[in-house]
Coordinates of C-alpha atoms and ligand atoms in Angstrom, one line a residue:
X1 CA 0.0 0.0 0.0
X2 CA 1.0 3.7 -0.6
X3 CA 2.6 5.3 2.6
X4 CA 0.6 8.4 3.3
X5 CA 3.6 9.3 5.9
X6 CA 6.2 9.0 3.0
X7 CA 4.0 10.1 -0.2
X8 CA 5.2 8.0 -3.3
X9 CA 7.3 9.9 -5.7
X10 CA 5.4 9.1 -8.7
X11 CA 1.8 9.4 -7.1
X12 CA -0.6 11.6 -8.7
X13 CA -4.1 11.6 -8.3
X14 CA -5.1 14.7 -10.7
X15 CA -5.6 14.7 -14.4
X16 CA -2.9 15.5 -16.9
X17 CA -4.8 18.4 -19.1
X18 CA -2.8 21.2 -21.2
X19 CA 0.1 20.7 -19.0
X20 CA -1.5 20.8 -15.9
X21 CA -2.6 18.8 -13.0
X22 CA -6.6 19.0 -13.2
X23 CA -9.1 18.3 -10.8
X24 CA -12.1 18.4 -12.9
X25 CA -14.7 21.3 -13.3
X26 CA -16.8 20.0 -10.7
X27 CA -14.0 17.8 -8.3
X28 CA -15.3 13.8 -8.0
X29 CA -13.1 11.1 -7.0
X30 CA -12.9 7.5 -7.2
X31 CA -11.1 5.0 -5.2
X32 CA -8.6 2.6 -6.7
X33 CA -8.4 -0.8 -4.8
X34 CA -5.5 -3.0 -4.5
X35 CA -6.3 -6.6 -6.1
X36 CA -4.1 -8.4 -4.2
X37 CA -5.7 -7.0 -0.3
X38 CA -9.4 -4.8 -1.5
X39 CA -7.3 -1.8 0.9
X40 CA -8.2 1.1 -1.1
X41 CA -4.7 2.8 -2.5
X42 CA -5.5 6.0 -3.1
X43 CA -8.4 8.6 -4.5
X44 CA -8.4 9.5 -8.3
X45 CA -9.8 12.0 -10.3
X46 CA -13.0 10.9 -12.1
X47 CA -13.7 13.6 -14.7
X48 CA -17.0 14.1 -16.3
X49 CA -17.9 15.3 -19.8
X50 CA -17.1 18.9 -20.0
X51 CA -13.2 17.9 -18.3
X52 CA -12.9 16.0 -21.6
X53 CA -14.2 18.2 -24.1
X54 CA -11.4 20.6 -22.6
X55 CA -8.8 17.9 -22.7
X56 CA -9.6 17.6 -26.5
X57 CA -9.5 21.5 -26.9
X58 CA -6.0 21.2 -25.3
X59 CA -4.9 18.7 -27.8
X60 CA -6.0 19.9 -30.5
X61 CA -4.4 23.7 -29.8
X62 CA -1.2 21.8 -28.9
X63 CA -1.4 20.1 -32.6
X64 CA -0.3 22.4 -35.0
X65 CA 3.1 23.2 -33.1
X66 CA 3.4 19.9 -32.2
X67 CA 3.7 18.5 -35.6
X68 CA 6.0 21.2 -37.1
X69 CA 8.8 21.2 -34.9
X70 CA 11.3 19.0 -36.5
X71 CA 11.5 15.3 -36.4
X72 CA 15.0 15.1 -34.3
X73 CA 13.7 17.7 -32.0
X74 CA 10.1 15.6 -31.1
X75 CA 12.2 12.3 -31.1
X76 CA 15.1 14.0 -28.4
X77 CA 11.8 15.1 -26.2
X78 CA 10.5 11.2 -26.7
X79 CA 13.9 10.2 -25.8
X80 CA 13.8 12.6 -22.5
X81 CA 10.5 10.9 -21.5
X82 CA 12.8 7.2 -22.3
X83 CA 15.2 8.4 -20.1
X84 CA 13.1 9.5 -17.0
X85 CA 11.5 6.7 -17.6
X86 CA 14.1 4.2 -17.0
X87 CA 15.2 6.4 -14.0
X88 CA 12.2 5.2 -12.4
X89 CA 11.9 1.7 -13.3
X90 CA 11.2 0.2 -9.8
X91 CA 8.6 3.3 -8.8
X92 CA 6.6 2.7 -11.4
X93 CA 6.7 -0.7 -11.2
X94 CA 5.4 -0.8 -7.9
X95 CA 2.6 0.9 -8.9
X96 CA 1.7 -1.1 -11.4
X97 CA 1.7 -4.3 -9.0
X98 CA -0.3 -1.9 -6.5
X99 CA -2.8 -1.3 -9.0
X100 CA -3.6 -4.1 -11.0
X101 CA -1.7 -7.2 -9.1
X102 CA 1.2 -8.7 -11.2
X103 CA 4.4 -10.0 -9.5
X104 CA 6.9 -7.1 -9.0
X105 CA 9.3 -8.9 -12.0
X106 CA 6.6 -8.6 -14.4
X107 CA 5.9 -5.1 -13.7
X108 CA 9.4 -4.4 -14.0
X109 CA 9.8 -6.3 -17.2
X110 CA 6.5 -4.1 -18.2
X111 CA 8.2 -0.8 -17.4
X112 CA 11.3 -1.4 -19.5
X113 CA 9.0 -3.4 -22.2
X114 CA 6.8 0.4 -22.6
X115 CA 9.8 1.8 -22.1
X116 CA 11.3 0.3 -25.3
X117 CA 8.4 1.6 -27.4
X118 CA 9.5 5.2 -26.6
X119 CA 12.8 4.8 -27.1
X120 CA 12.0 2.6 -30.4
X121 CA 10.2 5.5 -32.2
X122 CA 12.2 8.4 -30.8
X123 CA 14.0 6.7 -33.3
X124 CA 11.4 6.2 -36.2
X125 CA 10.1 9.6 -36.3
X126 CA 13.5 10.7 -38.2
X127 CA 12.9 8.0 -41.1
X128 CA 9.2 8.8 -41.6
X129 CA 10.6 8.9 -45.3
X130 CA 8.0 10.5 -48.2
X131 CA 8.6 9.3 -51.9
X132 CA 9.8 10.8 -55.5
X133 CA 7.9 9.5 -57.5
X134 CA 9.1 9.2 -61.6
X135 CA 6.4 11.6 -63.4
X136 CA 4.2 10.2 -65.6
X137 CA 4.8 13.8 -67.9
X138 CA 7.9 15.8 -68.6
X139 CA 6.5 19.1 -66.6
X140 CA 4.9 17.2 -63.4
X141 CA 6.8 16.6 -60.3
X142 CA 5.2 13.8 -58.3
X143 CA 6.2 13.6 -54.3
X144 CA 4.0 11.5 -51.3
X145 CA 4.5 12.2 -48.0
X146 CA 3.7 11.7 -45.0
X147 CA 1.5 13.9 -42.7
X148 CA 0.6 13.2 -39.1
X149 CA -3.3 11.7 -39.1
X150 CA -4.0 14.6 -35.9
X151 CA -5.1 14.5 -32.6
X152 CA -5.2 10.4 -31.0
X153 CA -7.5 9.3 -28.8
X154 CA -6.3 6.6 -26.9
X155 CA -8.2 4.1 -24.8
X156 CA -6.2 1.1 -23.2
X157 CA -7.1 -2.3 -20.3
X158 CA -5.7 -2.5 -17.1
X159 CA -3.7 -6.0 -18.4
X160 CA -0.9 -4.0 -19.3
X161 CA -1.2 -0.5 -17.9
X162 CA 2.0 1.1 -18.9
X163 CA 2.6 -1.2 -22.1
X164 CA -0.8 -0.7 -23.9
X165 CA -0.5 3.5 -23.7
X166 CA 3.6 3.8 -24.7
X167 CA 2.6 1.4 -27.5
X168 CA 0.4 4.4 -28.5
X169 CA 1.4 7.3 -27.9
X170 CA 5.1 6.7 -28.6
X171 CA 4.0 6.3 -32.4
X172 CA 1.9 8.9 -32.4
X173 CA 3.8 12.0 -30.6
X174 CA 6.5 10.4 -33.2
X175 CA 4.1 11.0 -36.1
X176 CA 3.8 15.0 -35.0
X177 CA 0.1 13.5 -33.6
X178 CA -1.2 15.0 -29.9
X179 CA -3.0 12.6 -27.8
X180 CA -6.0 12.2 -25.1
X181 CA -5.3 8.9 -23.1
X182 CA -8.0 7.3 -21.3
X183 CA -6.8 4.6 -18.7
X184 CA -8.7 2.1 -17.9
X185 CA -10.7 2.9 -14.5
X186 CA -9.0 0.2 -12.4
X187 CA -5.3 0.8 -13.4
X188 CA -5.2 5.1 -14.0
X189 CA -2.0 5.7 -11.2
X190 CA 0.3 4.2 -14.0
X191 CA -0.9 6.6 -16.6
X192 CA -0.8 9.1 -14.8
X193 CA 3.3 8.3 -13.2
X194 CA 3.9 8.1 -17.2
X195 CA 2.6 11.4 -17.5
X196 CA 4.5 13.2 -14.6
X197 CA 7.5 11.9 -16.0
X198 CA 6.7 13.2 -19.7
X199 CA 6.2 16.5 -17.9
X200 CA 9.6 16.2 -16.5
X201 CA 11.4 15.3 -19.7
X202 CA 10.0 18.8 -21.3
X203 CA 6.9 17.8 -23.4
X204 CA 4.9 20.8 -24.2
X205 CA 1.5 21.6 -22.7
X206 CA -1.4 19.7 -24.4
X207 CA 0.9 17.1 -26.4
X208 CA -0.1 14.3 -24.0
X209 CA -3.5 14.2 -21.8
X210 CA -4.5 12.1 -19.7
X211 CA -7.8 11.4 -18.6
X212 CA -9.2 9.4 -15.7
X213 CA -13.0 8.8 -15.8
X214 CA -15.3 5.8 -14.8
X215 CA -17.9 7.0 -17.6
X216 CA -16.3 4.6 -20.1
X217 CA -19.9 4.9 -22.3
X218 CA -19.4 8.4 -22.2
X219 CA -15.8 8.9 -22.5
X220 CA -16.6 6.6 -26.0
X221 CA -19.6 8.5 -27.0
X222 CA -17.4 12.1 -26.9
X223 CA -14.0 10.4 -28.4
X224 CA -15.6 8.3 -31.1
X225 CA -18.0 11.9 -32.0
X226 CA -15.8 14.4 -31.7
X227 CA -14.6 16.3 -35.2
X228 CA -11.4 17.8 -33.4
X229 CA -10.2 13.9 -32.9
X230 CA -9.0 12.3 -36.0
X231 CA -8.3 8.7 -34.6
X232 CA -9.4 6.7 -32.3
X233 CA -6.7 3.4 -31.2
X234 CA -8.4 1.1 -28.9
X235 CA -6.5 -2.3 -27.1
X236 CA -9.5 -4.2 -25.2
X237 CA -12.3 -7.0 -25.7
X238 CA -13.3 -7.4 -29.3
X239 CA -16.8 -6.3 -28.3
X240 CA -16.0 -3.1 -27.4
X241 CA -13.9 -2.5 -30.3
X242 CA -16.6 -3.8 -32.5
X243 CA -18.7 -0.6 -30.5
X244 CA -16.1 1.6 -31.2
X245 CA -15.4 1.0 -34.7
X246 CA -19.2 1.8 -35.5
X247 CA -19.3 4.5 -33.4
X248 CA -16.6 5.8 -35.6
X249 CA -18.5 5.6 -38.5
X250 CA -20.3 8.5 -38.2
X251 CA -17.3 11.1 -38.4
X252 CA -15.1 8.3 -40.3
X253 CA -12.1 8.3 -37.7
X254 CA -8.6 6.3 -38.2
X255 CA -9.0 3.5 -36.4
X256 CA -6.4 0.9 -34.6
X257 CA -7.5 -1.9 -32.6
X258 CA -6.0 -4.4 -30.5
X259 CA -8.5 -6.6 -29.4
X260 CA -9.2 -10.2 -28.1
X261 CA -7.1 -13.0 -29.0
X262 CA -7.9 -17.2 -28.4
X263 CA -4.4 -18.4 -28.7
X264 CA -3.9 -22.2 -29.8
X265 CA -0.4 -23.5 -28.7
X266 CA 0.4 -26.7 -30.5
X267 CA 2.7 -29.4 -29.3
X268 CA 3.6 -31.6 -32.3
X269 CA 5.1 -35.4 -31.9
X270 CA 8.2 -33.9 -32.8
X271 CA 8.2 -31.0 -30.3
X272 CA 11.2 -30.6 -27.3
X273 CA 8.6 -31.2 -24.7
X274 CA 11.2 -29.8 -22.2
X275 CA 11.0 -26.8 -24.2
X276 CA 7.1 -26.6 -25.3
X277 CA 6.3 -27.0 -21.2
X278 CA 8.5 -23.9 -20.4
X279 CA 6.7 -21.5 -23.0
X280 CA 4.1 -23.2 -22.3
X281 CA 4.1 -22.2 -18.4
X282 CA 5.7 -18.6 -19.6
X283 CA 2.8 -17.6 -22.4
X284 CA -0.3 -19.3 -20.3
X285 CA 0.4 -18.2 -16.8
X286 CA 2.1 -15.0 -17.2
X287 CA 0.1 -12.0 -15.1
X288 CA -2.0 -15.0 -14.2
X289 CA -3.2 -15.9 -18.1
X290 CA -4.4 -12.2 -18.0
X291 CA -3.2 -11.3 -21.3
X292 CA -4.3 -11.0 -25.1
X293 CA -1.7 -13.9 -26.6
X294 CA -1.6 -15.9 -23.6
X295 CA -2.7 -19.3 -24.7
X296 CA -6.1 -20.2 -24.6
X297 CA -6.0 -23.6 -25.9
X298 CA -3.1 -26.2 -25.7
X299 CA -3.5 -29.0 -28.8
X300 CA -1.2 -31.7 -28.0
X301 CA -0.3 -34.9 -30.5
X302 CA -2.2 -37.8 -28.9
X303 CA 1.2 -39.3 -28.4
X304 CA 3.0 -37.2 -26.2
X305 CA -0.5 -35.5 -24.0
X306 CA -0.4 -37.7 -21.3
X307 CA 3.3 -36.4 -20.8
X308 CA 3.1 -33.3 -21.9
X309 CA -0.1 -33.0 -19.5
X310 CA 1.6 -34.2 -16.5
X311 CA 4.9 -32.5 -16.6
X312 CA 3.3 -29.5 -17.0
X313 CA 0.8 -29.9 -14.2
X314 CA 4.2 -31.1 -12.5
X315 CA 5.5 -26.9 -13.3
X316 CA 2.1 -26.0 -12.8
X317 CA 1.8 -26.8 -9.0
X318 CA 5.1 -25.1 -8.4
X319 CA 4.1 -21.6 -9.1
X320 CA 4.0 -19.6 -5.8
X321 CA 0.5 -17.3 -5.7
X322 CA 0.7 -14.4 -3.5
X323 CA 0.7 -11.0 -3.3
X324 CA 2.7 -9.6 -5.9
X325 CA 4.9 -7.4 -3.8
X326 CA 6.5 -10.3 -2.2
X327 CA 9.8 -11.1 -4.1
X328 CA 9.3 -14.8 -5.4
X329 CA 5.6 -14.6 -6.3
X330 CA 4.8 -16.2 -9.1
X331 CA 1.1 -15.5 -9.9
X332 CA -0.5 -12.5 -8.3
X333 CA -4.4 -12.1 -7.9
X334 CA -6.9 -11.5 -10.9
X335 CA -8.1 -8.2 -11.7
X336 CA -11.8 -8.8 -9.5
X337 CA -14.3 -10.5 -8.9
X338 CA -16.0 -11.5 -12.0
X339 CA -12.8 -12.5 -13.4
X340 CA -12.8 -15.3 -10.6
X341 CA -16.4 -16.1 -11.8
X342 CA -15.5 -16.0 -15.9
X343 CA -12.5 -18.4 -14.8
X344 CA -14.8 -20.8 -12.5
X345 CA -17.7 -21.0 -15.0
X346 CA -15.1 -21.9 -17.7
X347 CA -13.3 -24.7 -15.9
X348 CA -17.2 -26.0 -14.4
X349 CA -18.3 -25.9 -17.8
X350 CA -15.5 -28.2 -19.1
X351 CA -15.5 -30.9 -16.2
X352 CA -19.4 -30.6 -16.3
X353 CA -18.7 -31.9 -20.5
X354 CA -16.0 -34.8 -19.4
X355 CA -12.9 -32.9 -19.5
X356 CA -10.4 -34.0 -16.5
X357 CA -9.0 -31.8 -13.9
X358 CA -5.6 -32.8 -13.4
X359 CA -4.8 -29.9 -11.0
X360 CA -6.2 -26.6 -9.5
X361 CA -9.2 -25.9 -10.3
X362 CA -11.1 -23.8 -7.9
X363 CA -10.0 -20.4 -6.0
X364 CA -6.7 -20.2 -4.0
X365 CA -6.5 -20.8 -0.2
X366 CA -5.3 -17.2 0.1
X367 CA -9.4 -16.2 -0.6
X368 CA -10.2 -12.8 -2.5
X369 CA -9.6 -12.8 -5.7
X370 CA -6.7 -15.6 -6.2
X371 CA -7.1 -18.5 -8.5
X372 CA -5.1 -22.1 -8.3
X373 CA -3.0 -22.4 -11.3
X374 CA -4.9 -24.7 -13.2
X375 CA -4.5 -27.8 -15.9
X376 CA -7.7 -29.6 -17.5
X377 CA -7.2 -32.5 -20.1
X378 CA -10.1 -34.2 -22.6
X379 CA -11.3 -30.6 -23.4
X380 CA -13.2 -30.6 -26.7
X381 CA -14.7 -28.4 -28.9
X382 CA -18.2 -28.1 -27.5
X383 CA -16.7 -26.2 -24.2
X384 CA -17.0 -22.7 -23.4
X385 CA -13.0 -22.8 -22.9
X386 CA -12.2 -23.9 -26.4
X387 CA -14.3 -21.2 -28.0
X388 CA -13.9 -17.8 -25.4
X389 CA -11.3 -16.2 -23.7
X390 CA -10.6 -17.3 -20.2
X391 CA -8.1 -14.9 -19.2
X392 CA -7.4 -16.6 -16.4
X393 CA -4.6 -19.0 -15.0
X394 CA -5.7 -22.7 -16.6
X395 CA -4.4 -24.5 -19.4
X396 CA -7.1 -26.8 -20.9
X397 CA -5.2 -29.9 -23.1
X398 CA -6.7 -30.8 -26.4
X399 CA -5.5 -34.0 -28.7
X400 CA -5.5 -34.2 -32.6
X401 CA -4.1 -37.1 -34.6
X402 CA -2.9 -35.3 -38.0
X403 CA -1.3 -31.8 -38.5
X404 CA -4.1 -31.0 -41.0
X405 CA -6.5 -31.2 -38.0
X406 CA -4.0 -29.5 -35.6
X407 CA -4.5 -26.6 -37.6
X408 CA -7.9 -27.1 -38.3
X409 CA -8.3 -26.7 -34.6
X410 CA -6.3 -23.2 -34.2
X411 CA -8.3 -21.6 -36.9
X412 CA -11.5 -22.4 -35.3
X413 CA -12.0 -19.4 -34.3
X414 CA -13.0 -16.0 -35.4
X415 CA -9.7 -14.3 -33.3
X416 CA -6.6 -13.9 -35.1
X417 CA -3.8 -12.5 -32.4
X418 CA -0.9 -15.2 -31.7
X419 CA -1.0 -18.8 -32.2
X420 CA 2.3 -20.9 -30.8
X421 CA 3.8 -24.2 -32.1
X422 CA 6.5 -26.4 -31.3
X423 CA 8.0 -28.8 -33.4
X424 CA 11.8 -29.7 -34.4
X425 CA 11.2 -30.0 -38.3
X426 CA 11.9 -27.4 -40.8
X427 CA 9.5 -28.7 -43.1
X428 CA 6.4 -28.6 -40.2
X429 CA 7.9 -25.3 -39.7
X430 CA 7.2 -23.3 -43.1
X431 CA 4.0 -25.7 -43.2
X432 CA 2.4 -24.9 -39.9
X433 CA 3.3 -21.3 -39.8
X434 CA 2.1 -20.1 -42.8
X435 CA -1.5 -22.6 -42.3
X436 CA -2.0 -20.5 -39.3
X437 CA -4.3 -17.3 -39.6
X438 CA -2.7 -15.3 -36.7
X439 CA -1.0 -12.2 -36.5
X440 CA 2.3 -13.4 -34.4
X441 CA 3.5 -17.0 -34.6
X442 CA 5.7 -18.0 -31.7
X443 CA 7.7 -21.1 -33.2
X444 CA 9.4 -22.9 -30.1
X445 CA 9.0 -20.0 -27.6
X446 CA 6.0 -18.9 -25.5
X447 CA 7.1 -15.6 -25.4
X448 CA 6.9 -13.0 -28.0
X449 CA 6.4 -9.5 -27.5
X450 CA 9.4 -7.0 -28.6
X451 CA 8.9 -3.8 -29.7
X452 CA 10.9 -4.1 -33.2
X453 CA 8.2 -6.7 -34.4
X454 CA 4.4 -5.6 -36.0
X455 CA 2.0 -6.7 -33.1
X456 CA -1.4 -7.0 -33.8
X457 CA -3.8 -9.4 -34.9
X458 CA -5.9 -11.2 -38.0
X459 CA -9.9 -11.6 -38.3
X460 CA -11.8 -10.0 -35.3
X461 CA -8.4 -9.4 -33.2
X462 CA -8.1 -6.2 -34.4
X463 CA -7.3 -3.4 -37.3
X464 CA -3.4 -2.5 -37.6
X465 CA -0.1 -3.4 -36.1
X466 CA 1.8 -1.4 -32.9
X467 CA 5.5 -1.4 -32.3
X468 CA 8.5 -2.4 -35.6
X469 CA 8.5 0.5 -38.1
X470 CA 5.4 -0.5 -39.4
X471 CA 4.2 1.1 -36.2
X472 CA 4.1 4.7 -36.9
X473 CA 2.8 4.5 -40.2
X474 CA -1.1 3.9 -38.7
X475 CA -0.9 7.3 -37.6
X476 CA -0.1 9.2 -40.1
X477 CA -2.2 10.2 -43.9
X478 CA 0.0 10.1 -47.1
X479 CA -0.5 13.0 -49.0
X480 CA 0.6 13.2 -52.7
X481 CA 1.6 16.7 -53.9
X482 CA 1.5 17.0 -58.0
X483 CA 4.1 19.9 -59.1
X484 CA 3.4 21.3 -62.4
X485 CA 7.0 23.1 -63.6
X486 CA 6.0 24.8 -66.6
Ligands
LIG501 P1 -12.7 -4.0 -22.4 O1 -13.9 -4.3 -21.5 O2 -12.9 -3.9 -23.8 O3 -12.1 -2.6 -21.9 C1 -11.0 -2.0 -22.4 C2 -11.0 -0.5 -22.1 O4 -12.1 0.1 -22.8 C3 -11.3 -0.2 -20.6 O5 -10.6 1.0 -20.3 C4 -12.8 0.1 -20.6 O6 -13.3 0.8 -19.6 C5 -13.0 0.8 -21.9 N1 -14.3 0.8 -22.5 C6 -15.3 -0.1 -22.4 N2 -16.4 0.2 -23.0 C7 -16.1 1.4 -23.6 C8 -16.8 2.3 -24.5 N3 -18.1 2.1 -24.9 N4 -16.2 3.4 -24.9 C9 -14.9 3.7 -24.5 N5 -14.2 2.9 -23.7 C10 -14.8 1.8 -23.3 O7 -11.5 -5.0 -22.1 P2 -10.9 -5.5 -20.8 O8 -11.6 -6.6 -20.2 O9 -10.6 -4.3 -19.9 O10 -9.4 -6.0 -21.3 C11 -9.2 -7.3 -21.7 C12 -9.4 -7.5 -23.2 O11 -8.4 -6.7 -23.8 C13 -9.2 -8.9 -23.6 O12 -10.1 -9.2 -24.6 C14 -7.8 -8.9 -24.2 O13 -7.5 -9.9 -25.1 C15 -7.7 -7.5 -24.8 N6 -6.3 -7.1 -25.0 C16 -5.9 -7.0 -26.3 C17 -4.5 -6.6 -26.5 C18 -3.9 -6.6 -27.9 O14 -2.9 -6.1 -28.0 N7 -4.6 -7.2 -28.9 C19 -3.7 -6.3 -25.4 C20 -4.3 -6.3 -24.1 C21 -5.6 -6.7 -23.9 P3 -14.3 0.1 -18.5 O15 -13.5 -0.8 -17.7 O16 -14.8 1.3 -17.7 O17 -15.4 -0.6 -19.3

């Protein structure tokens, strides 16, 4: 908990509007609860309506300086915010843990993971290269370039609370683009750290808001409505960005979404099942199976399941669950409550349809909101597991027989994020990983996520990638300019 005695060097409790701390035209607060204990943390600002038309006023006044100072001179400010950033790495990552629960290593790895993305297009926004293009007649000059898309509005989950907004607006204060950030209402005291230390590093009034609010319907109807906003990029549930994405219709915003992901992980007769165990326990129960390409769905060659079942279940009931500030935690608490209940309803649903529960299972001796790491085998098709994401610590083992119905099996699904597959042959591995309709293939490794690679799904995972240089290019407009020389 935050030491009201000591106050914590990064704690802010205000908004971040046109380079102030704001308290909202009519003060409200909300109180932000720790996962891992229900003690309340601290009070945030919960602004209303009117606090966010005038955090989109302050963005959009900040725009038009904001995108013509030059390149090098908005990538050294990024770089600033890098740098303070890394200065604080433990600070921040308390908070995180504080907030939304993870182990203190995972929020550390999370601080220098967002961390990257800043640093990473610092760099890009000096090669945002245009084009000469040969004229198609001796007096035309033809150029494109590329223009930044305007102001962002950002709107990010608790899974990842620093992660989800550098991967944001990193690209898009690269681009010359200002930005509104909405946290998500469980997790805003990271944001809001993020934003002190942008302060600190020198970025000018207005170039980055953010925006605490409970009023998520509103917060979407203004953001999604608004002429002054330009884009909208959204990272939560596919049904939300479904909501967004018509919402945008009416004022035809850019859009990028990062939404919901059903991960298959397949463990082929061939596989190192030393190896396929280890990502498997790295990409399923890392922040507790709370996250977008954790996998969902574990389809193992009948040959080697009842191994590769039990010597994960053997990992499995190793992992320490506790709170997350206690150095050799493992697997912190979920988010709330009806996490626990998504999680229990999945793993009743599957036992209630014959699958076997070869450990875990039911809520953690520790009570609140903690979850037994947990492994299910027989799981078939016609459970809720196989078809929804659990985001939730359990691993449910499917079989196949042929790698034509291996992959059959991943693609049954209308999500599109990451899909992982183990396997020792070159000739599976060009076979399998091109079969697969998934945004990010992890090929013998459970873990994934960098900032020089695209990220970002297929089908109904989402619209656009984040992070590599492709990155940037989602927010800006090309424009072509056609010279006539006489
Ligand atoms: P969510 O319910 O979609 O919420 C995401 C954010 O959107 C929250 O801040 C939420 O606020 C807000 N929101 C909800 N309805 C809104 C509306 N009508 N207008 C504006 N904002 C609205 O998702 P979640 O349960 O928090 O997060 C988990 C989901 O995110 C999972 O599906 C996961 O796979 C996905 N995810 C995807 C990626 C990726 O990169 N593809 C990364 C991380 C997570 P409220 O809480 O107030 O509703």
């Amino acid at each position: 908990m935050f030491d009201h005695s000591m106050p914590h060097p990064l704690l802010r409790t205000e908004a971040f509007i046109g380079g102030n701390w704001y308290r909202g035209e009519r003060e409200r607060r909300t109180a932000i609860s720790n996962p891992a204990t229900g003690a309340v943390l601290a009070e945030v600002v919960d602004l209303q309506q009117k606090d966010l038309e005038w955090a989109v006023q302050c963005a959009y006044q900040a725009f038009p300086s904001w995108r013509r100072m030059v390149a090098g001179q908005r990538a050294l400010l990024l770089r600033a915010w890098y740098d303070e950033i890394m200065q604080h790495v433990e600070p921040l990552a308390e908070i995180i843990t504080l907030e939304q629960g993870k182990p203190i290593t995972e929020s550390i790895a999370e601080v220098r993971y967002a961390a990257s993305f800043i640093e990473w297009f610092a760099e890009e926004a000096k090669r945002l290269y245009g084009e000469l293009v040969p004229p198609h007649m001796a007096d035309k000059r033809i150029m494109v370039t590329r223009q930044p898309v305007g102001v962002v509005a950002s709107i990010t989950p608790w899974n990842f609370p620093a992660a989800m907004i550098a991967r944001k607006v990193a690209p898009a204060l690269a681009a010359g683009c200002t930005v509104i950030a909405k946290p998500a209402p469980q997790t805003p005291f990271t944001a809001l750290a993020l934003a002190a230390l942008a302060e600190k590093a020198g970025l000018p009034a207005g170039v980055l808001n953010v925006v605490p609010t409970t009023d998520s319907e509103m917060a979407g109807n203004l953001l999604t409505s608004d002429l002054r906003i330009a884009k909208i990029s959204f990272t939560g549930s596919t049904a939300v960005g479904k909501k967004l994405m018509a919402a945008c219709s009416g004022t035809l915003k850019r859009l990028s979404l990062e939404l919901g992901g059903n991960a298959p992980f397949l463990v082929f007769d061939d596989a190192n099942l030393e190896d396929a165990v280890q990502g498997a326990v790295a990409s399923k129960y890392r922040n507790a199976g709370q996250t977008c390409v954790c996998a969902n769905r574990f389809l193992v060659h009948r040959s080697v399941s009842d191994v590769f079942a039990s010597k994960l279940a053997a990992e499995v009931q190793n992992l320490r669950v506790g709170n997350g500030m206690m150095r050799g935690v493992d697997q912190g608490p979920l988010i709330n409550e009806s996490a626990v209940q998504k999680v229990e309803a999945h793993v009743q649903d599957a036992i209630s349809k014959g699958a076997t529960l070869v450990c875990g299972g039911k809520r953690h001796p520790l009570g609140g909101t903690y979850f037994t790491p947990t492994v299910l085998t027989g799981v078939n098709r016609t459970m809720l597991i196989a078809h929804e994401e659990t985001f939730g610590p359990v691993a449910p083992i499917m079989t196949f027989d042929s790698d034509q119905e291996a992959i059959d099996l991943a693609n049954d699904t209308r999500a599109g994020l990451a899909a992982y597959f183990y396997t020792e042959s070159y000739q599976r591995f060009w076979r399998i990983s091109e079969a697969l309709d998934y945004g990010i293939v992890g090929h013998n490794t459970g873990l994934i996520s960098t900032e020089i690679a695209p990220f970002g799904g297929m089908k109904e995972s989402g619209v656009g990638r984040e992070g590599s240089r492709h990155g940037i290019l989602d927010y800006t407009e090309l424009q072509y300019i056609c010279s006539h020389i006489g």
